[in-house]
PDB file of C-alpha atoms and ligand atoms in Angstrom:
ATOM      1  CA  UNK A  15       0.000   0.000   0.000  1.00 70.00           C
ATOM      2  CA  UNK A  16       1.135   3.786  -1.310  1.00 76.00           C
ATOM      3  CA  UNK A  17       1.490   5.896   2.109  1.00 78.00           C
ATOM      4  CA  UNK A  18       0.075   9.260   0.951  1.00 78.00           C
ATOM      5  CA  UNK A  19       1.465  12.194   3.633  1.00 78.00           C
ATOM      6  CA  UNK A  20      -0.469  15.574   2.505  1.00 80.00           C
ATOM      7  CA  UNK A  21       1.056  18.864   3.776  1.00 84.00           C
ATOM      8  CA  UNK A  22      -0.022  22.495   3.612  1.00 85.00           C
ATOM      9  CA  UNK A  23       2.125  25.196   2.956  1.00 87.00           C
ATOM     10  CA  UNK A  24       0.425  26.724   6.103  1.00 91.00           C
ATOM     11  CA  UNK A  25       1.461  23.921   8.072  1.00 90.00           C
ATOM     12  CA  UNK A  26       4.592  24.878   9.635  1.00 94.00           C
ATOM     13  CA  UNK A  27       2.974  28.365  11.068  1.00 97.00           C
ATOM     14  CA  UNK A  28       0.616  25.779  13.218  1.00 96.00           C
ATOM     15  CA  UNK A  29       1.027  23.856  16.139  1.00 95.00           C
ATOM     16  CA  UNK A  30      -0.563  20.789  14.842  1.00 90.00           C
ATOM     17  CA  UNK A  31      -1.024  18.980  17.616  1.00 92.00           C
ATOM     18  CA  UNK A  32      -3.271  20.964  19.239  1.00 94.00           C
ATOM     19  CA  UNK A  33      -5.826  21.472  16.322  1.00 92.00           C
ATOM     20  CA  UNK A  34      -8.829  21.089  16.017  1.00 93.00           C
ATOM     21  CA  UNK A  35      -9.494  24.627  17.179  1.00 94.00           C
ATOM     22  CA  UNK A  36     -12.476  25.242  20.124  1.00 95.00           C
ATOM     23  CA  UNK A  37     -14.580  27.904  18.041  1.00 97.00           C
ATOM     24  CA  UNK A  38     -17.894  27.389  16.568  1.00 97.00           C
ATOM     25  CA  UNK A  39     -18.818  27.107  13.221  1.00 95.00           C
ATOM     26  CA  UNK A  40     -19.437  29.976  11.385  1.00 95.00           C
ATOM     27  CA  UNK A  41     -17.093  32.272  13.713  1.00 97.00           C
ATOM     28  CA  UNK A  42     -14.899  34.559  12.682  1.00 97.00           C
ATOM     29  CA  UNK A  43     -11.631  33.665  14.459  1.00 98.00           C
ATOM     30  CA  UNK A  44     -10.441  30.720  12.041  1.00 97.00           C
ATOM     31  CA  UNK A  45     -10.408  33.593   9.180  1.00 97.00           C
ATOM     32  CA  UNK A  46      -8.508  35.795  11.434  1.00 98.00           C
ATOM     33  CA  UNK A  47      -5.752  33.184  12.060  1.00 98.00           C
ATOM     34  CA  UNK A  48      -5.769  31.960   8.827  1.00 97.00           C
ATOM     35  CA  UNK A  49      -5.250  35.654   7.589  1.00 98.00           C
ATOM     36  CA  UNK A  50      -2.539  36.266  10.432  1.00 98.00           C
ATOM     37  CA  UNK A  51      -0.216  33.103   9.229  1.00 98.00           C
ATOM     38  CA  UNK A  52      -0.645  33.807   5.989  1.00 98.00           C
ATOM     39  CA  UNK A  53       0.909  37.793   6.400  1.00 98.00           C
ATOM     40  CA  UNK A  54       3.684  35.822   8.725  1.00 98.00           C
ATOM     41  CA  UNK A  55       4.442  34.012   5.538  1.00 97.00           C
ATOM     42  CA  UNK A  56       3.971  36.481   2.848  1.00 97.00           C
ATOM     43  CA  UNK A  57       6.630  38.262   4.894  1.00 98.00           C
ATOM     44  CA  UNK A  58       9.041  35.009   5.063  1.00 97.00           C
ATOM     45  CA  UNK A  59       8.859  36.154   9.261  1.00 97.00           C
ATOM     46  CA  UNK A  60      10.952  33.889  11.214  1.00 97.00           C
ATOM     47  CA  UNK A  61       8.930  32.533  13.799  1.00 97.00           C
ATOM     48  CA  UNK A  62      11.998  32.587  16.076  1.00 97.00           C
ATOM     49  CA  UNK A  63      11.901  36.112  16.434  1.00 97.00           C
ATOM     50  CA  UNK A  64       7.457  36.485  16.935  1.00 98.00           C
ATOM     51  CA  UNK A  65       5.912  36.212  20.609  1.00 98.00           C
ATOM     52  CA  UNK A  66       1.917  35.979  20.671  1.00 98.00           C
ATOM     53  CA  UNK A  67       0.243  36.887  23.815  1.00 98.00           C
ATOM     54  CA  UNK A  68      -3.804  36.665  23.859  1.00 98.00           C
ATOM     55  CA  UNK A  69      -6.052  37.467  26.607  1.00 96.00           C
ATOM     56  CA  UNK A  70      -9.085  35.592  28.052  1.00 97.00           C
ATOM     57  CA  UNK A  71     -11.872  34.668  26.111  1.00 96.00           C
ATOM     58  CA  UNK A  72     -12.535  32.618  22.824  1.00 97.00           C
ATOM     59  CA  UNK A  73     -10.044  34.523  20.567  1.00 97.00           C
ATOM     60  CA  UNK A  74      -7.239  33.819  23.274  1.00 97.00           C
ATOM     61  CA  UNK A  75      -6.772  30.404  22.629  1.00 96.00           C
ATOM     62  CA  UNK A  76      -4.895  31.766  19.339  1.00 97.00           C
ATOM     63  CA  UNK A  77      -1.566  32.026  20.844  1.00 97.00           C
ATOM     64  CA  UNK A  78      -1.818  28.223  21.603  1.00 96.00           C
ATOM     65  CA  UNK A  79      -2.350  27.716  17.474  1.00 97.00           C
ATOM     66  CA  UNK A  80       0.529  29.495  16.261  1.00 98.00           C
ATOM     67  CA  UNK A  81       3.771  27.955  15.865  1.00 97.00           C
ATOM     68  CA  UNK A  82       5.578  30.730  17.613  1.00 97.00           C
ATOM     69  CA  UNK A  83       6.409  31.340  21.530  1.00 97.00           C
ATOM     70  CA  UNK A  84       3.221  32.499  23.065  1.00 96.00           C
ATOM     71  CA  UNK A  85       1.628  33.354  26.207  1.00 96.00           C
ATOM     72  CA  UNK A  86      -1.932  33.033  26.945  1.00 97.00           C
ATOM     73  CA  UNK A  87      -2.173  35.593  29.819  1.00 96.00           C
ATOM     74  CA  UNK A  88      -4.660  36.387  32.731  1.00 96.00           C
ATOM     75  CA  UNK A  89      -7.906  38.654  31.755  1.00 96.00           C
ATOM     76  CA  UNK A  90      -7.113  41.899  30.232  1.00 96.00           C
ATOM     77  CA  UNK A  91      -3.624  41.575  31.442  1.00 97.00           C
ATOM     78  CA  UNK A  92      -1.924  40.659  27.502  1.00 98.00           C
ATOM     79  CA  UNK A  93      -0.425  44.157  26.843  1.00 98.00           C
ATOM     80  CA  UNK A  94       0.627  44.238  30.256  1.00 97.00           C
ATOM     81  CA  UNK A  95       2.831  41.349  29.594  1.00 97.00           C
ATOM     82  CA  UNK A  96       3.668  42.437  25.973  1.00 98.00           C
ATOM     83  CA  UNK A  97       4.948  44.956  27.433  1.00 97.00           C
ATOM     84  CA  UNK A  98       7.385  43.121  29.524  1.00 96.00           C
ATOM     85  CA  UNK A  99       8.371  41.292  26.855  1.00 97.00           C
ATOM     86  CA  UNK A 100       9.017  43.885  24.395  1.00 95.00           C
ATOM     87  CA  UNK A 101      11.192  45.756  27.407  1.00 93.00           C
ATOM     88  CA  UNK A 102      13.198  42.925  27.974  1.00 93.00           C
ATOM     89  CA  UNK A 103      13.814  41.510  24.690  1.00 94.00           C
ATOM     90  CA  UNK A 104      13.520  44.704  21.647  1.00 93.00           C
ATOM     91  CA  UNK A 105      14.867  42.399  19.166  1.00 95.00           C
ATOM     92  CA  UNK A 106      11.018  40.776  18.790  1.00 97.00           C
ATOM     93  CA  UNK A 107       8.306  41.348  17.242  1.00 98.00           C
ATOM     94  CA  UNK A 108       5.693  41.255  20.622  1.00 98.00           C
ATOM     95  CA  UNK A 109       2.040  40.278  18.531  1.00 98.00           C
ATOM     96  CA  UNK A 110      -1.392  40.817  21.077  1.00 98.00           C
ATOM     97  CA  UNK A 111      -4.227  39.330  19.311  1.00 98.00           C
ATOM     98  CA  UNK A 112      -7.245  39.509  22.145  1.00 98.00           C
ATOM     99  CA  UNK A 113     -11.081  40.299  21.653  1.00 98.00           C
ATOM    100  CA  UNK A 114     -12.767  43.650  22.551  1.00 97.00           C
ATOM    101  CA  UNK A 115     -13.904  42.917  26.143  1.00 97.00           C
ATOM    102  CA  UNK A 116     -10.284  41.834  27.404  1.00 97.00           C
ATOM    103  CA  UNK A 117      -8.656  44.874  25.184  1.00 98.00           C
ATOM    104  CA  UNK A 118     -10.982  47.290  25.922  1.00 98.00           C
ATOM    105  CA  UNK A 119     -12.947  46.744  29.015  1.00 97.00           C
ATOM    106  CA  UNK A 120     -10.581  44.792  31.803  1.00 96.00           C
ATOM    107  CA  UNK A 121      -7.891  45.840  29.765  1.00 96.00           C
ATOM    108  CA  UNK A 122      -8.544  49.552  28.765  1.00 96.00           C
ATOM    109  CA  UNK A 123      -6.030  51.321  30.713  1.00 97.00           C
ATOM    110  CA  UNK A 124      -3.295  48.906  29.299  1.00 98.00           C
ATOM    111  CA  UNK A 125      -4.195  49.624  25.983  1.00 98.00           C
ATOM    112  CA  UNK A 126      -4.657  53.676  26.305  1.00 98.00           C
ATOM    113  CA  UNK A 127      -1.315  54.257  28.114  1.00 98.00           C
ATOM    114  CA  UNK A 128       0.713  51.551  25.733  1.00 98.00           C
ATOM    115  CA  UNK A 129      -0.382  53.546  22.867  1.00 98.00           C
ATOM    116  CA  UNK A 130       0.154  56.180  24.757  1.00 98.00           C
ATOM    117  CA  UNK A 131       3.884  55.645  25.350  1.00 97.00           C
ATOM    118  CA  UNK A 132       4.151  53.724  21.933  1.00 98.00           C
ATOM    119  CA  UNK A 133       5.250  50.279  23.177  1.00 97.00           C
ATOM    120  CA  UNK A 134       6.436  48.603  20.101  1.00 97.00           C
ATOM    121  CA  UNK A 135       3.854  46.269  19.865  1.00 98.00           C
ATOM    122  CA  UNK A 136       1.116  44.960  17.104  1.00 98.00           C
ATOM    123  CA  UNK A 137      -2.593  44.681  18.834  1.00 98.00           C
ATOM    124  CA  UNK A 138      -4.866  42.696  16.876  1.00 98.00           C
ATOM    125  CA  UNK A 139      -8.537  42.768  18.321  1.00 98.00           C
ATOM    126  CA  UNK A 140     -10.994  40.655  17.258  1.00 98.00           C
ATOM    127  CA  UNK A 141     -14.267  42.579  17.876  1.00 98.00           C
ATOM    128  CA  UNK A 142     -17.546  40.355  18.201  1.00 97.00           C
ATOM    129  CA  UNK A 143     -19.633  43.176  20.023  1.00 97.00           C
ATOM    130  CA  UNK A 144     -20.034  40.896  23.175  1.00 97.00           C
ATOM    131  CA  UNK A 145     -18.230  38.429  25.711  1.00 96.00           C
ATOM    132  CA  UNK A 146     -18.514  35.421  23.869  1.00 94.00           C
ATOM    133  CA  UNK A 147     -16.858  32.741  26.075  1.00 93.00           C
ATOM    134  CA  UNK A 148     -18.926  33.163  28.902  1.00 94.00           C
ATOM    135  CA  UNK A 149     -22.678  33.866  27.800  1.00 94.00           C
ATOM    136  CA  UNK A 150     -22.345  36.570  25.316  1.00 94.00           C
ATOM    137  CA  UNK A 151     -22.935  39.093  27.413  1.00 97.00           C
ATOM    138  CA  UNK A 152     -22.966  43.039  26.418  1.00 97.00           C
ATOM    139  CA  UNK A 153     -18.912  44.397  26.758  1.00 97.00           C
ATOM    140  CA  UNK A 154     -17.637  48.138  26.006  1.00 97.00           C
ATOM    141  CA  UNK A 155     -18.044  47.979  22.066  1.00 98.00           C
ATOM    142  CA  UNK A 156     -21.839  46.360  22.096  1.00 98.00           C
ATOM    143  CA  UNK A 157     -23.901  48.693  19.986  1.00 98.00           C
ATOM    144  CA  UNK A 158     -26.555  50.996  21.011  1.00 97.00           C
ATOM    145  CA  UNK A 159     -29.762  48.622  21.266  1.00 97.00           C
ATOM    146  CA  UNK A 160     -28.214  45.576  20.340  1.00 98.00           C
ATOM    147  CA  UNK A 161     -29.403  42.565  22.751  1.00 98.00           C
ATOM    148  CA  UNK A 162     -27.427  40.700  24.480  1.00 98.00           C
ATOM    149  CA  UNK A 163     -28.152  37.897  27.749  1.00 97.00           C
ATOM    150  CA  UNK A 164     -27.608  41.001  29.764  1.00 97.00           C
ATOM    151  CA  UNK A 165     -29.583  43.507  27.686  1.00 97.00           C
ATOM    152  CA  UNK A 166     -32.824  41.615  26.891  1.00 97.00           C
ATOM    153  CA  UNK A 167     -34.463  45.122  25.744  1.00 98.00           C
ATOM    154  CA  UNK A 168     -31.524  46.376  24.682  1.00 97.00           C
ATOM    155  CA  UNK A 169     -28.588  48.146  25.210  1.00 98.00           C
ATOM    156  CA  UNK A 170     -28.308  51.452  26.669  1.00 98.00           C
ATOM    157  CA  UNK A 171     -24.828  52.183  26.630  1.00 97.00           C
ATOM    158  CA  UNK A 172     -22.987  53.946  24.103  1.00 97.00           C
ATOM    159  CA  UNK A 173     -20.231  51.487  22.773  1.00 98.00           C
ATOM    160  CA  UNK A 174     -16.442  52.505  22.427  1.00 98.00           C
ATOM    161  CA  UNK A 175     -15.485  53.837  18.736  1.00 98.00           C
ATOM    162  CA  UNK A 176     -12.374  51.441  18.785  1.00 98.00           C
ATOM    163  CA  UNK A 177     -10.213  53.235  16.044  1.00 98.00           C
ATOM    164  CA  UNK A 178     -11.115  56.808  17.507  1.00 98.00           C
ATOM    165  CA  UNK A 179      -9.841  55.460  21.012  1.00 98.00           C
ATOM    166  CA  UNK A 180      -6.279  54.126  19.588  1.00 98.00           C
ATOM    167  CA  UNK A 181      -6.261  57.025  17.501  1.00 98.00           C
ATOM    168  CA  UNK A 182      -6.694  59.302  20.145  1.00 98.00           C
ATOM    169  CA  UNK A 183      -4.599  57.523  22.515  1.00 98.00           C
ATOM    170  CA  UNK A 184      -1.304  57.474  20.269  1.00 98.00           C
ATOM    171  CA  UNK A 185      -0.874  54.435  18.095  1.00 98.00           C
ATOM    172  CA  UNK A 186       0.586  55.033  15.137  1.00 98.00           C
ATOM    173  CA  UNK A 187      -0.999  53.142  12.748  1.00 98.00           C
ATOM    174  CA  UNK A 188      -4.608  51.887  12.973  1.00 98.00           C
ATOM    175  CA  UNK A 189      -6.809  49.998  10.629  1.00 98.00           C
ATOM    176  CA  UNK A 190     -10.495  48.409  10.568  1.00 98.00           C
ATOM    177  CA  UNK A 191     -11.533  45.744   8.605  1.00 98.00           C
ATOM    178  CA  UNK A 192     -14.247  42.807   8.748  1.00 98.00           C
ATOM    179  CA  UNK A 193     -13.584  39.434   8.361  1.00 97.00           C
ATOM    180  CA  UNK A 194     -15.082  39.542   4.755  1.00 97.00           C
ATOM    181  CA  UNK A 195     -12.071  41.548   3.467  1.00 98.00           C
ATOM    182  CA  UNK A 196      -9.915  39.082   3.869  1.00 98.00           C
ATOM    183  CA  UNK A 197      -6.666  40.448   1.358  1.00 97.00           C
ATOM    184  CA  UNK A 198      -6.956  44.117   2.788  1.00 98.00           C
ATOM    185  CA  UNK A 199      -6.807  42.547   6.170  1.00 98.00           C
ATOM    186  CA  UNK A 200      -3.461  40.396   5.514  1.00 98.00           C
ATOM    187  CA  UNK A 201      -2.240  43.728   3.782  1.00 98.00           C
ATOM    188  CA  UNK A 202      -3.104  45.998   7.150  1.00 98.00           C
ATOM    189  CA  UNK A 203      -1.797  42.593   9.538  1.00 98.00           C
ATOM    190  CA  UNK A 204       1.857  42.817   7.175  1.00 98.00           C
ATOM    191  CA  UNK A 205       1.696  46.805   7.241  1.00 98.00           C
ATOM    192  CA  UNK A 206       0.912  46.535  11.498  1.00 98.00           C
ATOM    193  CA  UNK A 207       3.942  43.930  11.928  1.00 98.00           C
ATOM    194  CA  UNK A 208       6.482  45.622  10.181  1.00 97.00           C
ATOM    195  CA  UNK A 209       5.345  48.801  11.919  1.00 95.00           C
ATOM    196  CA  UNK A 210       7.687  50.362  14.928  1.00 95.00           C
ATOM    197  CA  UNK A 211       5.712  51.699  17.567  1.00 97.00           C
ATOM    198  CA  UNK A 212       1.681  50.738  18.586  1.00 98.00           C
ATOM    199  CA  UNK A 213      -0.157  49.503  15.716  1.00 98.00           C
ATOM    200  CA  UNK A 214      -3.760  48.850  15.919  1.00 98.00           C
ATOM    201  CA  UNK A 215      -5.722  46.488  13.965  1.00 98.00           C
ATOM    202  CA  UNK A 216      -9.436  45.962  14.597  1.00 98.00           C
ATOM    203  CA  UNK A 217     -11.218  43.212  12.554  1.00 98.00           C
ATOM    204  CA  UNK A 218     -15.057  42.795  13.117  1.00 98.00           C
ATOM    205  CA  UNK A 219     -15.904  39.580  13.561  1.00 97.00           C
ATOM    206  CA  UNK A 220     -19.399  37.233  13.801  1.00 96.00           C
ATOM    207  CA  UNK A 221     -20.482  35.877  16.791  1.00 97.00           C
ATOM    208  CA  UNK A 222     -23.332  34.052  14.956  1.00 96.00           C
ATOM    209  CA  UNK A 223     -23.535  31.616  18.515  1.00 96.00           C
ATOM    210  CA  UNK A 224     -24.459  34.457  20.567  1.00 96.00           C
ATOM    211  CA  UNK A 225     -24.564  38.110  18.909  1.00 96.00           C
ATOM    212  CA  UNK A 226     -25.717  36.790  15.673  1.00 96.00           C
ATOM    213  CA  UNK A 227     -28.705  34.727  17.404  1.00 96.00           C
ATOM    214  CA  UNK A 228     -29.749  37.091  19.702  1.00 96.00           C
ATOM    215  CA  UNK A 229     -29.734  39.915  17.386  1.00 97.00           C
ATOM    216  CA  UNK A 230     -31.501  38.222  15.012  1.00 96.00           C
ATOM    217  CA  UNK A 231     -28.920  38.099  12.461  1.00 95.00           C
ATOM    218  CA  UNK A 232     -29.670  34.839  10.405  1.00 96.00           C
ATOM    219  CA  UNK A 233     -27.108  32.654   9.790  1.00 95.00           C
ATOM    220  CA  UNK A 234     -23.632  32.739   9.771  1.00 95.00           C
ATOM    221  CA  UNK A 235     -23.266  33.083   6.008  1.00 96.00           C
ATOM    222  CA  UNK A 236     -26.163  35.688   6.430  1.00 97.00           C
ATOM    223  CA  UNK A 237     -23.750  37.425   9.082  1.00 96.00           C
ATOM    224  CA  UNK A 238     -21.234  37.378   6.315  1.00 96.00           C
ATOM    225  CA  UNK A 239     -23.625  39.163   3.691  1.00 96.00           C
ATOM    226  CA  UNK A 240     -24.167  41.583   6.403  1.00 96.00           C
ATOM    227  CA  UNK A 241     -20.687  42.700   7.278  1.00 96.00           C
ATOM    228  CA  UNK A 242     -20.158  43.034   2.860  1.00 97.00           C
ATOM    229  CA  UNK A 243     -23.151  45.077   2.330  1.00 97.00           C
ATOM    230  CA  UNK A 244     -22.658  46.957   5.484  1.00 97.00           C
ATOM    231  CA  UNK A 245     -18.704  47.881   4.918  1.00 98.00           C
ATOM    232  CA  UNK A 246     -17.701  51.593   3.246  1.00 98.00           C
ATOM    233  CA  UNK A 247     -14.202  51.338   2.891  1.00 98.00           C
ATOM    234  CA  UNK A 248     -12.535  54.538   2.737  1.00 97.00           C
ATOM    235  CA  UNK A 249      -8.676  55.237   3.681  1.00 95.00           C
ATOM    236  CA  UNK A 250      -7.556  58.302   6.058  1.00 95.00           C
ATOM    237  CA  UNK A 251     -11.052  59.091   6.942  1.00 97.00           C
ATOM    238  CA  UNK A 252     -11.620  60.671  10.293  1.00 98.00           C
ATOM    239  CA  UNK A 253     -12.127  58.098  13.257  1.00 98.00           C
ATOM    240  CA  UNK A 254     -13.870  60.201  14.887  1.00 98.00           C
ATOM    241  CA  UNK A 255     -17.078  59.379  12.312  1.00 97.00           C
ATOM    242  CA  UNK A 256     -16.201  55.578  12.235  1.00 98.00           C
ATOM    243  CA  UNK A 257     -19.071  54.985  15.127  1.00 97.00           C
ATOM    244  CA  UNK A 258     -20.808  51.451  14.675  1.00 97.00           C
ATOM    245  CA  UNK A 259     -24.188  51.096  15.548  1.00 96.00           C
ATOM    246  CA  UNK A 260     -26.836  48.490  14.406  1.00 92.00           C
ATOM    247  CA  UNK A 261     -27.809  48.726  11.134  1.00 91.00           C
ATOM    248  CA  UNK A 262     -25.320  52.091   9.793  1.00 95.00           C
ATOM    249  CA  UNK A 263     -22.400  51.435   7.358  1.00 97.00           C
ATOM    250  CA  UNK A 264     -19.192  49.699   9.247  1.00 98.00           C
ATOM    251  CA  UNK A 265     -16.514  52.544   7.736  1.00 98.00           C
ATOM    252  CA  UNK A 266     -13.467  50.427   7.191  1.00 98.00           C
ATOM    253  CA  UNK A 267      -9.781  51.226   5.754  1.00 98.00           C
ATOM    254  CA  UNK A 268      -6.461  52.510   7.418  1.00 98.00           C
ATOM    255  CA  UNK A 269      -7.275  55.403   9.595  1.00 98.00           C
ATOM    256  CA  UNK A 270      -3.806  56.657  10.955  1.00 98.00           C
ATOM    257  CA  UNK A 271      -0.550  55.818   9.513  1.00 97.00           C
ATOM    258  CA  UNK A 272       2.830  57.598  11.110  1.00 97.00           C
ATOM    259  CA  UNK A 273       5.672  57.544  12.525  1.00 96.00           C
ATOM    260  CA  UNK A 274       7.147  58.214  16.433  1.00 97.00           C
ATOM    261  CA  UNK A 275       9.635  57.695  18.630  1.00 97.00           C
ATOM    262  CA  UNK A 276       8.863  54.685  20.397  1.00 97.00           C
ATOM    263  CA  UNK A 277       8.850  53.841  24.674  1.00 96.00           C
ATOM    264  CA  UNK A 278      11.880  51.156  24.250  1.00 93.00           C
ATOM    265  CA  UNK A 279      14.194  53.438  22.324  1.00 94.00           C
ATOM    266  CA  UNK A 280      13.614  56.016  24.886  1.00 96.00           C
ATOM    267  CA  UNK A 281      13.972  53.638  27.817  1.00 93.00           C
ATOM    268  CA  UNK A 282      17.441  52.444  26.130  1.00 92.00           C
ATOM    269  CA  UNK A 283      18.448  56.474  25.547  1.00 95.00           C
ATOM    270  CA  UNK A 284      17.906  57.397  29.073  1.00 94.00           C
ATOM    271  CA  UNK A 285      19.671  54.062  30.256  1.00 91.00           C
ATOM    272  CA  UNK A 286      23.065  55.084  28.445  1.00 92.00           C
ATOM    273  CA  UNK A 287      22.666  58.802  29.540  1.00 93.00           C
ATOM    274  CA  UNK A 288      22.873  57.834  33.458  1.00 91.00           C
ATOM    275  CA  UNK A 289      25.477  55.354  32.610  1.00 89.00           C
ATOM    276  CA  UNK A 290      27.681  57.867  31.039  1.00 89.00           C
ATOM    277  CA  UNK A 291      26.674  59.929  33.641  1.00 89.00           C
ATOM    278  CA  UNK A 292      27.818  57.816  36.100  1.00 88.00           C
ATOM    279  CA  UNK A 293      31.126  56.859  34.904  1.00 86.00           C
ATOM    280  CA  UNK A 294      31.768  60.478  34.417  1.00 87.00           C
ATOM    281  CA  UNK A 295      30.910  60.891  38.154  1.00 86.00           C
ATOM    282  CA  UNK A 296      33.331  57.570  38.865  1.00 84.00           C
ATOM    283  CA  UNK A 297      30.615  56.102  40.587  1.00 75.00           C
ATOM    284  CA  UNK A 298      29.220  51.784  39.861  1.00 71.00           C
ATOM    285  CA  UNK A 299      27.393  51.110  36.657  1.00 67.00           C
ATOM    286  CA  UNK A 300      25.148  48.305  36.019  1.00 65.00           C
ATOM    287  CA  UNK A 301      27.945  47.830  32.978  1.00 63.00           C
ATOM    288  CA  UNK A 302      30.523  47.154  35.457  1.00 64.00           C
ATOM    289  CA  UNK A 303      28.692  44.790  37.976  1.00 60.00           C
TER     290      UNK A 303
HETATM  291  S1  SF4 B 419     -19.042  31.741  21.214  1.00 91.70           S
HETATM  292 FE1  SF4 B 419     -18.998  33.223  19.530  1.00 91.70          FE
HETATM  293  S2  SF4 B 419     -16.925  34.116  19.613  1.00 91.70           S
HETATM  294 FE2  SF4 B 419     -16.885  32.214  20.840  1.00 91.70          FE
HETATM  295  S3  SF4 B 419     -16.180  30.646  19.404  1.00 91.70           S
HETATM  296 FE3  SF4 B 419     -18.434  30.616  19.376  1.00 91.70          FE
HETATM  297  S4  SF4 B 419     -18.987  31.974  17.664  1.00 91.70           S
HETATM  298 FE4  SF4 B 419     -16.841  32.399  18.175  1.00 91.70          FE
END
């Protein structure tokens, strides 16, 4: 008998082993992976030099898919520890792919003060409009109205505009896009990695499980159809007016795209003024322990 082995050319950006994934079918986090590995190879990126930290929720079991070193951190805690990572070792490329509730809600103040300093890290978030792990629940991008487990008549809070809020708190290059444009998406993912500084990458994504059901949404090809018609994409438009609320148009495109100065080669400035300063001064270095 002919032994047949069939590889991928995706396979070695896997872990194998611990496939099949956990999500449902119909949601949106297979295309986001599938669109992440396939920017990591479009840019031949050694996997030696990429750490992935997710958060908590459905989107964080990511880290544990890619063929890369990976952490799979505490709730709203993954920047926090990107962070650490990026201080510690500069030479890598520090990737947070987390959802909206564990960016945004338990991890908001991470976010606004690491685009803030511009922490040399890419933050992918994968926005579903709810917590989908544990109920579906509303979280801090839900739309105005939309029903959740915890909103039977609705919700009554306004959501966060996610690309206004990076904008606004420093990152220096930010881009929305659904799940349905799947080549401008690997385009913004290559653009974000190869960025220096805090780049920001928001893809919305169905929840057809939770969100989808209890918003009526249909199916999750129907979910699909919805994020195409829905989607304007227009490029440099102000974030400001990117606001998504059930039923409007989901404005997608690159919204911010610069260049600063970023936290780690300030941290590594100041370090070698006070040593210089202190050998001047004849006094111990850290150099010299
Ligand atoms: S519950 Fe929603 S977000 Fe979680 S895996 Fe299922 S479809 Fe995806």
């Amino acid at each position: 008998m002919v032994e047949v082995s069939i590889s991928h050319p995706l396979d070695g950006y896997l872990r194998r082993g611990a496939l099949p994934h956990i999500w449902c079918a119909g949601c949106g986090y297979g295309v986001i992976l599938n669109c992440f590995i396939r920017a990591l190879r479009e840019l031949e990126f050694n996997l030696n030099n990429l750490v992935v930290v997710s958060g908590i929720g459905c989107i964080g079991r990511i880290s544990g898919y890619i063929n890369a070193d990976g952490f799979h951190t505490t709730h709203g805690r993954a920047l926090a520890f990107a962070t650490g990572v990026k201080l510690v070792r500069p030479h890598l490329k520090v990737v947070v792919i987390s959802g909206d509730g564990d960016l945004f809600a338990i991890g908001g103040n991470h976010f606004i003060h690491a685009a803030r300093r511009n922490i040399d890290v890419t933050v992918i978030c994968a926005n579903n409009f709810v917590y989908g792990m544990t109920g579906g629940q509303l979280g801090p991008t839900t739309p105005l109205s939309a029903y959740t487990p915890t909103t039977p008549y609705g919700s009554v809070e306004h959501p966060f505009n996610l690309v206004y809020l990076a904008a606004g708190s420093g990152a220096v290059y930010v881009a929305r896009w659904t799940i349905f444009h799947v080549r401008e998406l690997i385009t913004s993912m290559k653009k974000a990695l190869m960025r220096k500084g805090l780049s920001f990458v928001e893809i919305i994504t169905p929840c057809p499980t939770l969100f989808g059901r209890y918003n009526r949404l249909g199916t999750a090809v129907d979910i699909l159809e919805w994020l195409k018609t829905s989607s304007v994409t227009r490029y440099h438009s102000n974030p400001a007016e990117a606001e998504i609320t059930l039923g409007g148009k989901i404005i997608v495109g690159e919204f911010i795209d610069t260049e600063k100065v970023t936290y780690s080669e300030l941290v590594r400035e100041m370090t070698k003024k006070i040593q210089q300063r202190l050998e001047k001064e004849g006094k111990l270095t850290l150099a010299s322990l």
